Coordinates of C-alpha atoms in Angstrom, one line a residue:
Chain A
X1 CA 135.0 -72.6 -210.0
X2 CA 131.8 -74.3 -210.2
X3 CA 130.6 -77.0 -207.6
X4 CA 129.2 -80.2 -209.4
X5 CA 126.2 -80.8 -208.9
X6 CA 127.2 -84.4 -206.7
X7 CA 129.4 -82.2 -204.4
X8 CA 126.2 -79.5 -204.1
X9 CA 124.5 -82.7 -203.1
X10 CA 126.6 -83.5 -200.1
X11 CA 127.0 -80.3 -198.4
X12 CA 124.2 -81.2 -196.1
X13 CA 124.7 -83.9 -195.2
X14 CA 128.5 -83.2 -194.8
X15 CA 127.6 -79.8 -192.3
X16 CA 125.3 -82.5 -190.5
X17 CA 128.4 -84.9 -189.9
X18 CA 130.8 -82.2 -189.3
X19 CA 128.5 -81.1 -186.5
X20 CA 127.1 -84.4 -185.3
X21 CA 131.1 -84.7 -184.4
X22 CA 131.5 -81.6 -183.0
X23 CA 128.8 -82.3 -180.6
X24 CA 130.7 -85.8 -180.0
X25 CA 133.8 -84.5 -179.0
X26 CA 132.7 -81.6 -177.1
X27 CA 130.5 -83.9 -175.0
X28 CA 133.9 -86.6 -175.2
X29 CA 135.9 -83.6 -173.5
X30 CA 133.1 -83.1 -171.2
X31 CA 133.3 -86.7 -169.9
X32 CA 136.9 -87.1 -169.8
X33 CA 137.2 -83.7 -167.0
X34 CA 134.5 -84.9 -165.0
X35 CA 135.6 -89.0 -165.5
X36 CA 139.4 -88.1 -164.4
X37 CA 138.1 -85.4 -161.3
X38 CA 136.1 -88.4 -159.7
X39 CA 137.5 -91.8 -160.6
X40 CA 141.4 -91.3 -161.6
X41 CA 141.7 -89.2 -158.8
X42 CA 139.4 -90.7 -157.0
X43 CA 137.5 -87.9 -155.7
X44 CA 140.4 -85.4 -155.4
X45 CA 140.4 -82.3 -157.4
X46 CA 143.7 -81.4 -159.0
X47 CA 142.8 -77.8 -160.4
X48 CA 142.1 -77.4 -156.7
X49 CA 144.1 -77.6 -153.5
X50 CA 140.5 -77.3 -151.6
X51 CA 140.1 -80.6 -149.6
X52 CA 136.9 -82.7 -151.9
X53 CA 134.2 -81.8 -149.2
X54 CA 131.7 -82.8 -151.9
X55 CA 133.1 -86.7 -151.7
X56 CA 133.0 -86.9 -147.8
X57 CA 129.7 -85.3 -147.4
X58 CA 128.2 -88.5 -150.1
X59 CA 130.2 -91.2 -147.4
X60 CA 128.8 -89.1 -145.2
X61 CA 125.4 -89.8 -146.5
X62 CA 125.4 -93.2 -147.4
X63 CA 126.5 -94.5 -143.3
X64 CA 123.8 -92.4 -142.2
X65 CA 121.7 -94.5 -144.9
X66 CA 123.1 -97.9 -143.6
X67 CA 122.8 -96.5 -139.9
X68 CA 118.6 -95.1 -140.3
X69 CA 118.8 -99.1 -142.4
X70 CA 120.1 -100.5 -138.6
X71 CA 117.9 -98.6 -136.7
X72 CA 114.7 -99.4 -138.4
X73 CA 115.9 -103.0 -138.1
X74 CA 116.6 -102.3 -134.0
X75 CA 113.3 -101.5 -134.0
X76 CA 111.6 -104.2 -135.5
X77 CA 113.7 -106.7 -133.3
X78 CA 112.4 -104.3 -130.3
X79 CA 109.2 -104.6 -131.1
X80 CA 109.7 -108.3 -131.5
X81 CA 111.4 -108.5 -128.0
X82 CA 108.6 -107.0 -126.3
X83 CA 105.5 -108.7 -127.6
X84 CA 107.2 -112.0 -126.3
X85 CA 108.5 -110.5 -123.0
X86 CA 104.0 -109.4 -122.8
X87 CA 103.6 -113.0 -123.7
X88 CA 105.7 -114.9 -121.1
X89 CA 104.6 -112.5 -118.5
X90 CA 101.0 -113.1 -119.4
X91 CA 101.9 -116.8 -119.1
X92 CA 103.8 -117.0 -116.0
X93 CA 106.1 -119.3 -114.1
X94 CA 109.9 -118.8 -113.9
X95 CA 110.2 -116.6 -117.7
X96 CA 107.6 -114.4 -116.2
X97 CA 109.7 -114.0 -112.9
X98 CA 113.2 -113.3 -115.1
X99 CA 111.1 -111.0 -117.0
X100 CA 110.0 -109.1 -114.0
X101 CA 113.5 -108.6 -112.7
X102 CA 114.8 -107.9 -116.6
X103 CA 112.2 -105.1 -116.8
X104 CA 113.3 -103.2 -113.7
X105 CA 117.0 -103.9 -114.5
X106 CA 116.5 -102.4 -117.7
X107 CA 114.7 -99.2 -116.5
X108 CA 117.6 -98.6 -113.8
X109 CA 120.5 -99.6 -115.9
X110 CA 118.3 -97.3 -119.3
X111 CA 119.3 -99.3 -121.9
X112 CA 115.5 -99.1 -123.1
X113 CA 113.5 -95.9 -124.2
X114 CA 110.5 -95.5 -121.3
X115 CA 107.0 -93.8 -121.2
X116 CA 104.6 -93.1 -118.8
X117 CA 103.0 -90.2 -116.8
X118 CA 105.6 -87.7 -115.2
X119 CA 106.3 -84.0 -115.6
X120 CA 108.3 -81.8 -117.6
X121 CA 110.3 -78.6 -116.8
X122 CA 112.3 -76.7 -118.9
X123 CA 115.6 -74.1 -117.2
X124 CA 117.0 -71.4 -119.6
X125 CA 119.9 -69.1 -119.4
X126 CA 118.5 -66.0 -117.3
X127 CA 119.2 -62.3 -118.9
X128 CA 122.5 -60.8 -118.1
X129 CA 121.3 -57.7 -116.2
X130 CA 124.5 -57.5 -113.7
X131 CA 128.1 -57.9 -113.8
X132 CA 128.4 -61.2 -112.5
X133 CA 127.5 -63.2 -115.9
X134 CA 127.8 -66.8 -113.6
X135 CA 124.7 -65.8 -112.1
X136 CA 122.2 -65.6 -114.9
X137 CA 123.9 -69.1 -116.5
X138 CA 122.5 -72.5 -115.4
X139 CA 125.0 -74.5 -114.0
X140 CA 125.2 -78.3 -113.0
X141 CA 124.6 -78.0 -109.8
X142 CA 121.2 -76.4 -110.5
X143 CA 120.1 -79.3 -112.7
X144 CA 121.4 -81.8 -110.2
X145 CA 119.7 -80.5 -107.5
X146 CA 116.5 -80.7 -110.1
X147 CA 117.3 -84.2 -110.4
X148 CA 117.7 -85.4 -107.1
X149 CA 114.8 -83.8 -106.2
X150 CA 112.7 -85.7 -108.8
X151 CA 114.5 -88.9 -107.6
X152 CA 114.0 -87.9 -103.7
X153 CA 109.7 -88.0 -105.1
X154 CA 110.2 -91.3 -106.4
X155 CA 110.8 -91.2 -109.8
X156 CA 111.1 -94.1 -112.6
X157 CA 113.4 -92.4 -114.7
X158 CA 115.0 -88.7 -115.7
X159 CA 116.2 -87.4 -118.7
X160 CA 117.8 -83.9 -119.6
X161 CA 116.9 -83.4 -123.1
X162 CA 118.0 -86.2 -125.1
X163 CA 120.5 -87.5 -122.0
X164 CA 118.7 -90.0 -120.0
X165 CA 120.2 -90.1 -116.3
X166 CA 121.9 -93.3 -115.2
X167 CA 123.5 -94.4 -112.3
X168 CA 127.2 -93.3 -114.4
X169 CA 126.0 -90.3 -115.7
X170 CA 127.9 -87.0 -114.6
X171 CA 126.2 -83.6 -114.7
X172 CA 129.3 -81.5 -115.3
X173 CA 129.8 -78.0 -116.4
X174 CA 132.5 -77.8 -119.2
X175 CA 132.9 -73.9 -119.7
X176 CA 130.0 -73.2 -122.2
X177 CA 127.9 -76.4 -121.9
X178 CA 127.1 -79.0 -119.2
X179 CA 128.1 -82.2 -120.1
X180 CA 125.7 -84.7 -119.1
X181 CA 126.7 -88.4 -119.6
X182 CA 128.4 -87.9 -122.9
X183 CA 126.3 -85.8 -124.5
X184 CA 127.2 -81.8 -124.0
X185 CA 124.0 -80.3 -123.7
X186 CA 122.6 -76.1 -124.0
X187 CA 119.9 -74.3 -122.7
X188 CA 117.4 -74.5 -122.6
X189 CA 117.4 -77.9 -120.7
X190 CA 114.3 -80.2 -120.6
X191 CA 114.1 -82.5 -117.5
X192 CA 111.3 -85.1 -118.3
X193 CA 110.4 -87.2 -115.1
X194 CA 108.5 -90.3 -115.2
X195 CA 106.7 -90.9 -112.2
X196 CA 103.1 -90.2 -110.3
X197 CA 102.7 -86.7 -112.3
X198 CA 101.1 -85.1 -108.9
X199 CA 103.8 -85.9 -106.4
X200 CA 106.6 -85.2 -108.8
X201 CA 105.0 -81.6 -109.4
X202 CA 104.4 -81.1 -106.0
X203 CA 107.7 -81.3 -104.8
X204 CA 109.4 -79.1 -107.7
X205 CA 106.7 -76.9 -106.6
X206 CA 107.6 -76.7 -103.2
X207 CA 107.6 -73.2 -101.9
X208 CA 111.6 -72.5 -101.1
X209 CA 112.4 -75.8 -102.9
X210 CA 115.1 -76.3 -105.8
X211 CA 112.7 -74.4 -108.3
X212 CA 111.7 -71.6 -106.2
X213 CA 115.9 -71.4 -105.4
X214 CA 116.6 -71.1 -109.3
X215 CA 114.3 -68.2 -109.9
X216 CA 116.0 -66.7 -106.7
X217 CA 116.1 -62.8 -107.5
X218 CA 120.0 -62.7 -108.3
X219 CA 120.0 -65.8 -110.4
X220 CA 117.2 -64.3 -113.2
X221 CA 117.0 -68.2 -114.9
X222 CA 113.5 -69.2 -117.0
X223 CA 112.5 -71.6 -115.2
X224 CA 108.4 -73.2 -116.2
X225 CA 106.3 -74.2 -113.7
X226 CA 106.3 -78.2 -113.8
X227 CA 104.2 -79.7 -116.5
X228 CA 101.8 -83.0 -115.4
X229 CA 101.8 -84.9 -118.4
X230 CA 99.5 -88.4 -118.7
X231 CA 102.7 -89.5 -121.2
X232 CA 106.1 -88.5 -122.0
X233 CA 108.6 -90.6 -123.0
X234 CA 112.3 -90.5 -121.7
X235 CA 114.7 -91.7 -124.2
X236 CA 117.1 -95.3 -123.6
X237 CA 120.6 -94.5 -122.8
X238 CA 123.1 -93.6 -125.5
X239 CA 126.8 -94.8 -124.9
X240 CA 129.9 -93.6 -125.7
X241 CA 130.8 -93.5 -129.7
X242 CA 134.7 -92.6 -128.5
X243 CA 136.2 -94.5 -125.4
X244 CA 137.7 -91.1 -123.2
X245 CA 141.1 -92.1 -124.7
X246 CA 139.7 -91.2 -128.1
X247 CA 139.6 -94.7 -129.6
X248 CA 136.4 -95.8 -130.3
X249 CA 135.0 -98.5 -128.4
X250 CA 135.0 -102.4 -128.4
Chain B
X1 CA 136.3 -78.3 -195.2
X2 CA 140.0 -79.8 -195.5
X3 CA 141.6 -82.2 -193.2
X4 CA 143.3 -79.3 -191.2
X5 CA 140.1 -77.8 -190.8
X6 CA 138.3 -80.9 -188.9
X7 CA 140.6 -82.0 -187.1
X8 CA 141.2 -78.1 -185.7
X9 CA 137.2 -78.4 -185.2
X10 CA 137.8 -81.2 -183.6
X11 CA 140.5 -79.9 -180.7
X12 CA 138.2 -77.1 -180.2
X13 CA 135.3 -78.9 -180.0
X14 CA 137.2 -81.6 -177.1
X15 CA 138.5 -78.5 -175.3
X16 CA 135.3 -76.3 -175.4
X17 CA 134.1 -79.9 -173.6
X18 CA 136.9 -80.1 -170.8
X19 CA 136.1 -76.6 -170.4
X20 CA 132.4 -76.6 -169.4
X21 CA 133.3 -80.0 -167.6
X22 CA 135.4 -77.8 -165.3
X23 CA 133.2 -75.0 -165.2
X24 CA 130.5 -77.2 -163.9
X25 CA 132.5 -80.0 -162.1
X26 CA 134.4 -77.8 -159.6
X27 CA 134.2 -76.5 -156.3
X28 CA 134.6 -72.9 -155.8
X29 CA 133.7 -72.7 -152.4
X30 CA 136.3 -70.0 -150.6
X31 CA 138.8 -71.5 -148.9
X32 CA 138.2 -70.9 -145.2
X33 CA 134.4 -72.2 -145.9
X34 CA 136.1 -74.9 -147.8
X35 CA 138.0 -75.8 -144.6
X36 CA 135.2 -75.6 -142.4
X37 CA 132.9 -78.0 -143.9
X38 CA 135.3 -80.6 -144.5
X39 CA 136.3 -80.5 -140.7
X40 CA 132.5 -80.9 -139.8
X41 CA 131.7 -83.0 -142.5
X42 CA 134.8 -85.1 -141.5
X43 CA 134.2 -84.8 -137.6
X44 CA 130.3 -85.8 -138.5
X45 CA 131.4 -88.9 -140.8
X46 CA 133.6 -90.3 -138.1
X47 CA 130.7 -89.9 -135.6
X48 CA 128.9 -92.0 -137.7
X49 CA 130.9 -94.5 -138.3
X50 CA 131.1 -94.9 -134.9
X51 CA 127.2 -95.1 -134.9
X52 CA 127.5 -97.4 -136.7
X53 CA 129.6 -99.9 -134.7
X54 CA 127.5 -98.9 -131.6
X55 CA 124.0 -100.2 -133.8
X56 CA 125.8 -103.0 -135.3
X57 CA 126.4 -104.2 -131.1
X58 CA 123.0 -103.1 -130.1
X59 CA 120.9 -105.1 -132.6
X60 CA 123.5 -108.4 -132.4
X61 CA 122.4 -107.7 -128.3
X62 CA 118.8 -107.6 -129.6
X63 CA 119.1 -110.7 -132.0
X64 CA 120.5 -112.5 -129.0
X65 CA 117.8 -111.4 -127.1
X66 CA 114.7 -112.4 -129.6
X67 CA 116.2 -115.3 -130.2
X68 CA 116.5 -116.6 -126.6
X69 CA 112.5 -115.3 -126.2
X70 CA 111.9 -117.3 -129.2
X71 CA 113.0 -120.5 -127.7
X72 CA 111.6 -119.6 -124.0
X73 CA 108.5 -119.2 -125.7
X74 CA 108.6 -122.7 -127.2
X75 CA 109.5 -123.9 -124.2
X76 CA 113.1 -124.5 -124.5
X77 CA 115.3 -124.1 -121.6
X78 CA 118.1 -122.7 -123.5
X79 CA 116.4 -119.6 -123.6
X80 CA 115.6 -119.3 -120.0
X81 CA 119.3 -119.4 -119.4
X82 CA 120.5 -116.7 -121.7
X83 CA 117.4 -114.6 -120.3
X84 CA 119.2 -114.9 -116.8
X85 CA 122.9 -114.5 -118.4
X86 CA 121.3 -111.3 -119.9
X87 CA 120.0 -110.6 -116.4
X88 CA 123.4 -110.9 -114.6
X89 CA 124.8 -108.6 -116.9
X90 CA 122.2 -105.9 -117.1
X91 CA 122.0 -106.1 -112.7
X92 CA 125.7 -105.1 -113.2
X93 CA 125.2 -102.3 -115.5
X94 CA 122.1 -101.0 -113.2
X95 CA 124.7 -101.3 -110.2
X96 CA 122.4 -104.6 -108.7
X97 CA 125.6 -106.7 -108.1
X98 CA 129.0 -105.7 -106.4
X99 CA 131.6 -104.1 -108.1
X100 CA 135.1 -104.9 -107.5
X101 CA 138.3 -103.2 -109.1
X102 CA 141.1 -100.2 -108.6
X103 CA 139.6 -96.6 -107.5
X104 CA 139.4 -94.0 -105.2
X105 CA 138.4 -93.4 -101.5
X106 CA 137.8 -90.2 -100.5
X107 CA 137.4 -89.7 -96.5
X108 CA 135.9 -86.7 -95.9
X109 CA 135.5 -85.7 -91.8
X110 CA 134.9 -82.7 -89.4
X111 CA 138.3 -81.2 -88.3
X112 CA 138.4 -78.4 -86.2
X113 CA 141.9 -77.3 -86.7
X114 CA 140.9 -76.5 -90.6
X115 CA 139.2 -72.4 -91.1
X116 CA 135.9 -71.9 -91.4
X117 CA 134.3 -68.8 -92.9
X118 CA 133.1 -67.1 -90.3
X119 CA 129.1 -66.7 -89.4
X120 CA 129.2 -70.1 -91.4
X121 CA 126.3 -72.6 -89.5
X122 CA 125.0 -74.3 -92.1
X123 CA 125.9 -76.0 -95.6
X124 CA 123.5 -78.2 -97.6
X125 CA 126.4 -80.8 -97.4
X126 CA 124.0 -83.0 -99.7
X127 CA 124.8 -80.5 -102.6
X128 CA 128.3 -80.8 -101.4
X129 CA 128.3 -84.6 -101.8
X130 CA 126.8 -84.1 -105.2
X131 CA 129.2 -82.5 -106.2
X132 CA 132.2 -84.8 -105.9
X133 CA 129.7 -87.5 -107.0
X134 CA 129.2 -85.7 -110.5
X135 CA 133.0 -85.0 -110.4
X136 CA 133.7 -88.5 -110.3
X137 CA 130.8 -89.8 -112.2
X138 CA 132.6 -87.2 -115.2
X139 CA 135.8 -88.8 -114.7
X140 CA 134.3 -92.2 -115.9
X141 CA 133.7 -93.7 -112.5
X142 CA 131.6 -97.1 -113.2
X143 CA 130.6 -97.3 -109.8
X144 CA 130.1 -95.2 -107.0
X145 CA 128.7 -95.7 -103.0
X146 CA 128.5 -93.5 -100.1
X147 CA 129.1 -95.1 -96.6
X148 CA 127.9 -98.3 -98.3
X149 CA 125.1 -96.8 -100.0
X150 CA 125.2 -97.6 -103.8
X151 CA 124.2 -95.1 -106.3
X152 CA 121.7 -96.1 -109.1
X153 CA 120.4 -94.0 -111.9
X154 CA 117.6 -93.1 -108.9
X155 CA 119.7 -92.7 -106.3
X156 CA 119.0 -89.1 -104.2
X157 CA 121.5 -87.6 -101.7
X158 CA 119.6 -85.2 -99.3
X159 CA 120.3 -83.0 -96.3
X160 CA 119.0 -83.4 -93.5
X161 CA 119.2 -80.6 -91.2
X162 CA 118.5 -80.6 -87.7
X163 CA 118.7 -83.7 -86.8
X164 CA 122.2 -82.6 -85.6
X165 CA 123.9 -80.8 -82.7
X166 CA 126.9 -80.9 -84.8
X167 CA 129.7 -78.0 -83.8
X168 CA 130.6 -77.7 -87.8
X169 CA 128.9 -76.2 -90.8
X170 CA 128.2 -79.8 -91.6
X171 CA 124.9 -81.2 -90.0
X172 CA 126.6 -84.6 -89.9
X173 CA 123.7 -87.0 -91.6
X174 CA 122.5 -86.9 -95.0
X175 CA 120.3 -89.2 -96.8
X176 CA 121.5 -91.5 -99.4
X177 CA 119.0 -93.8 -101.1
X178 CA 116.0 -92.6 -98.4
X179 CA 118.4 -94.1 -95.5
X180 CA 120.3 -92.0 -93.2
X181 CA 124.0 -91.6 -93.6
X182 CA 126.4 -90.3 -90.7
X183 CA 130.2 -88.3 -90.7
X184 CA 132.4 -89.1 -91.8
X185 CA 131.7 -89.6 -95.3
X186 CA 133.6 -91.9 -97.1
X187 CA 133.0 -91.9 -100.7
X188 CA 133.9 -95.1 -103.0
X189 CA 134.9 -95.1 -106.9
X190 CA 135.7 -97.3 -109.1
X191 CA 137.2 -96.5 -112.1
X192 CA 140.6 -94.7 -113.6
X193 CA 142.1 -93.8 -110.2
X194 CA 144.1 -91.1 -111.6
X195 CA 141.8 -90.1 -113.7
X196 CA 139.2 -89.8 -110.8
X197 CA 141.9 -88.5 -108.6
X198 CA 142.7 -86.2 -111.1
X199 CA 139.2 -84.0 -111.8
X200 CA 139.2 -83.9 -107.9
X201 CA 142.0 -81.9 -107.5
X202 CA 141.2 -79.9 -111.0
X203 CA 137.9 -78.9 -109.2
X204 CA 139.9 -78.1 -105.9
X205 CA 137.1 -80.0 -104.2
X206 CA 139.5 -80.0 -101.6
X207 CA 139.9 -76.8 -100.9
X208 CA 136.3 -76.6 -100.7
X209 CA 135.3 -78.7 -98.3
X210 CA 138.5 -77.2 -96.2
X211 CA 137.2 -74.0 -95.5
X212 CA 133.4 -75.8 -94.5
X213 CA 136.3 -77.5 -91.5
X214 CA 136.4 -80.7 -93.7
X215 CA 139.0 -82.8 -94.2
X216 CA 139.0 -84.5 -97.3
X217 CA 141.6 -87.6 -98.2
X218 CA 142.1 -89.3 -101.5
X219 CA 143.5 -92.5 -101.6
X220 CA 144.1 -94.2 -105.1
X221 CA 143.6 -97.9 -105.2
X222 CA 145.8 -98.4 -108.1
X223 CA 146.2 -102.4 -108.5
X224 CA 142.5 -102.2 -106.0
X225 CA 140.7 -103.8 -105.7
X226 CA 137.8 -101.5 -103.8
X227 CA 134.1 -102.7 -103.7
X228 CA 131.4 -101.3 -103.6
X229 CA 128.3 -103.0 -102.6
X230 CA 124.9 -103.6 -104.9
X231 CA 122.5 -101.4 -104.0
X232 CA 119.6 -103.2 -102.5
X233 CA 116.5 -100.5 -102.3
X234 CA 113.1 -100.6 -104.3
X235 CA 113.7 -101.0 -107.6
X236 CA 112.0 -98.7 -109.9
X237 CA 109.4 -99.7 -112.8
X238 CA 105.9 -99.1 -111.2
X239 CA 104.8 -96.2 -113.7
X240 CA 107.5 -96.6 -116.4
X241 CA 106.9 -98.8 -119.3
X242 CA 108.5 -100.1 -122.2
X243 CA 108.7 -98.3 -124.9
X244 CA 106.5 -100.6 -127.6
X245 CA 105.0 -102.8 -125.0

């Protein structure tokens, strides 16, 4: 049978439509999988009894957005606080003598970030060369005595890696880590010390003192000769996110 | 192409879609890996929220704070007092003020009826002390003195040997704070007394100090109230500054 010349016309245009549509649907398919997996569902995934790690790692994301959002605002109302605490000491009189006894509070209590000149010495984990494996791993003990010793010289403030030392912080081994406050902390451990650099040095250094008693023969630790610094900084104290009870708190 | 034909294209064409939808849309991460992240990922979001609440506090604190500087520094009185309110509550944080409430008292004495270990003359009884001090300070004490001696964030307990004829391991002084400090030692604690009481005994600090000839007594102050005094030494801050300032 021969095609008329109108239908000959049309075949074109008809192939085009035919696969304009095809391309419509296919794509129509396409959104209605993806459109049911993450708003029907909301998030859950039915071909999959997998839990949807993919949906808590975006909260994740976004309140770790809001909380870098909070802590750039922190900051600015820091920055804020202390050009008008500079201010009313500059100026004296009763704000200035608050201010005074804020600022020391505030470095005993470390509720604000510090710097200053100090030292720095870092323990590690020794090499297990015997049987006794206790031996070769630093304990609390041996950063408390570090500790107190820096505190026995007179120091400002102490931190052990990111844990700044307050007057309720516990050093505490808990098996493989040492708890410190509530952070649980590994080796190596960092002990900044502000202070005067010299006489904080100089008693680390002290020939049989705490150091010299960590490097002892049968303990093996890494431990650096102190580090005089003209600045470190010593971080503010970080509370609790989970009361001990496991609720988090007020 | 008939009817039959197009709409056949057309179930094809919507399957061939929900087909490359799923092809690309899920997860096929192995199970145990599966597991594992979401755990993390879970434990990690929690965290964060948490963070959350904790920086929410912290900048309402700072807010309160700028804005009483803001009207000190136009001379408003106001301002001066929630300075000072903010003072009598950061003193008790830094352990500056008394603390009342229930605890733990822990008496710990030379008693020459308990076993030594024999050749035993000396113990650095300031790394004893330390000891039950981090125990407690673990356990969620709030507060914590020595014979009266408060303990700050730069407090120091130190031996002090020879200043002591003693007969037991113990020299018998340490110092707490830079000031001597004589046996017996009685150690104060406030917080969860059972708690505190508890870490004690899971540490068989007891037991310790028995075979250096120490006694050592708990007593739980359950309804308390124990105090413990401020702590009254220099106050640190002579080569530490703000951070910003």
């Amino acid at each position: 049978m021969k095609e008329s010349p109108r239908t000959a016309t049309n075949a074109p245009l008809r192939r085009r439509v035919v696969g304009s549509w095809t391309i419509v649907a296919a794509v129509f398919g396409l959104m209605v999988s993806v459109q049911y997996h993450d708003v029907a569902l909301g998030g859950a995934a039915i071909w999959s009894a997998l839990p949807d790690v993919s949906s808590v790692s975006a909260r994740l994301a976004a309140v770790d957005n809001v909380n870098q959002a909070l802590r750039r605002r922190e900051s600015g109302v820091m920055r804020n606080i202390l050009a008008l605490q500079s201010d009313a000491l500059r100026r004296g009189g009763a704000t200035a003598l608050v201010e005074r006894q804020l600022h020391a509070a505030r470095v005993l209590a470390g509720t604000v970030a510090l710097t200053g000149p100090g030292v720095v010495v870092t323990i590690s984990d020794g090499r297990m060369s015997g049987p006794d494996l206790a031996q070769f791993l630093t304990h609390d003990w041996d950063l408390r005595s570090v500790v107190n010793e820096l505190f026995v010289a007179g120091a400002d403030a102490v931190s052990i890696n990111s844990a700044r030392i307050t007057a309720q912080t516990g050093v505490y081994c808990i098996g493989p880590v040492v708890r410190v406050g509530n952070m649980r902390l590994g080796p190596p451990f960092v002990i900044r010390a502000i202070g005067d650099s010299s006489v904080l040095a100089a008693a680390l250094n002290l020939p049989g003192g705490v150091l010299d008693a960590l490097r002892g023969a049968n303990r093996g630790l890494h431990v650096t000769r102190p580090q005089q610094k003209r600045r470190i900084r010593v971080p503010a104290y970080e509370p609790a996110l989970f009361a001990q009870t496991g609720e988090a708190l007020p | 192409m008939t009817p039959v034909s197009l709409k056949a294209l057309f179930g094809v064409s919507v399957t061939l879609g929900i087909l490359l939808g799923l092809e690309f849309h899920v997860d096929r991460t192995p199970a145990v890996q599966a597991y594992t992240s979401y755990l993390s990922q879970s434990e990690a979001l929690n965290a964060a929220l948490a963070r959350t609440g904790v920086l929410t506090r912290a900048l309402a604190a700072g807010d309160a704070q700028l804005h009483a500087l803001e009207e000190v520094s136009g001379h408003a009185r106001v301002g001066l007092v929630d300075l000072r309110r903010e003072l009598v509550h950061l003193e008790k944080q830094a352990g500056l003020t008394p603390l009342s409430g229930p605890g733990v008292r822990i008496r710990i004495a030379f008693d020459p009826k308990l076993p030594t270990i024999a050749g035993l003359t000396s113990v650095d009884e300031a790394t004893q002390l330390q000891m039950v001090v981090g125990a407690l300070q673990a356990a969620g004490a709030q507060a914590v003195a020595i014979n009266g001696q408060r303990l700050v964030a730069t407090s120091s307990i130190r031996s002090v040997h020879g200043l002591s004829a003693s007969a037991d391991p113990f020299s018998g002084v340490v110092q707490v704070n830079g000031q001597p400090v004589l046996a017996p030692y009685e150690i104060a604690a406030i917080g969860a007394p059972d708690r505190l009481a508890a870490i004690l005994t899971a540490e068989a600090l007891g037991q310790q100090f028995n075979i250096l000839e120490q006694s050592f007594a708990v007593s739980l102050f359950r309804r308390g109230p124990i105090t413990v005094p401020a702590y009254t030494g220099p106050l640190p801050g002579k080569y530490a500054t703000e951070v910003g300032m």
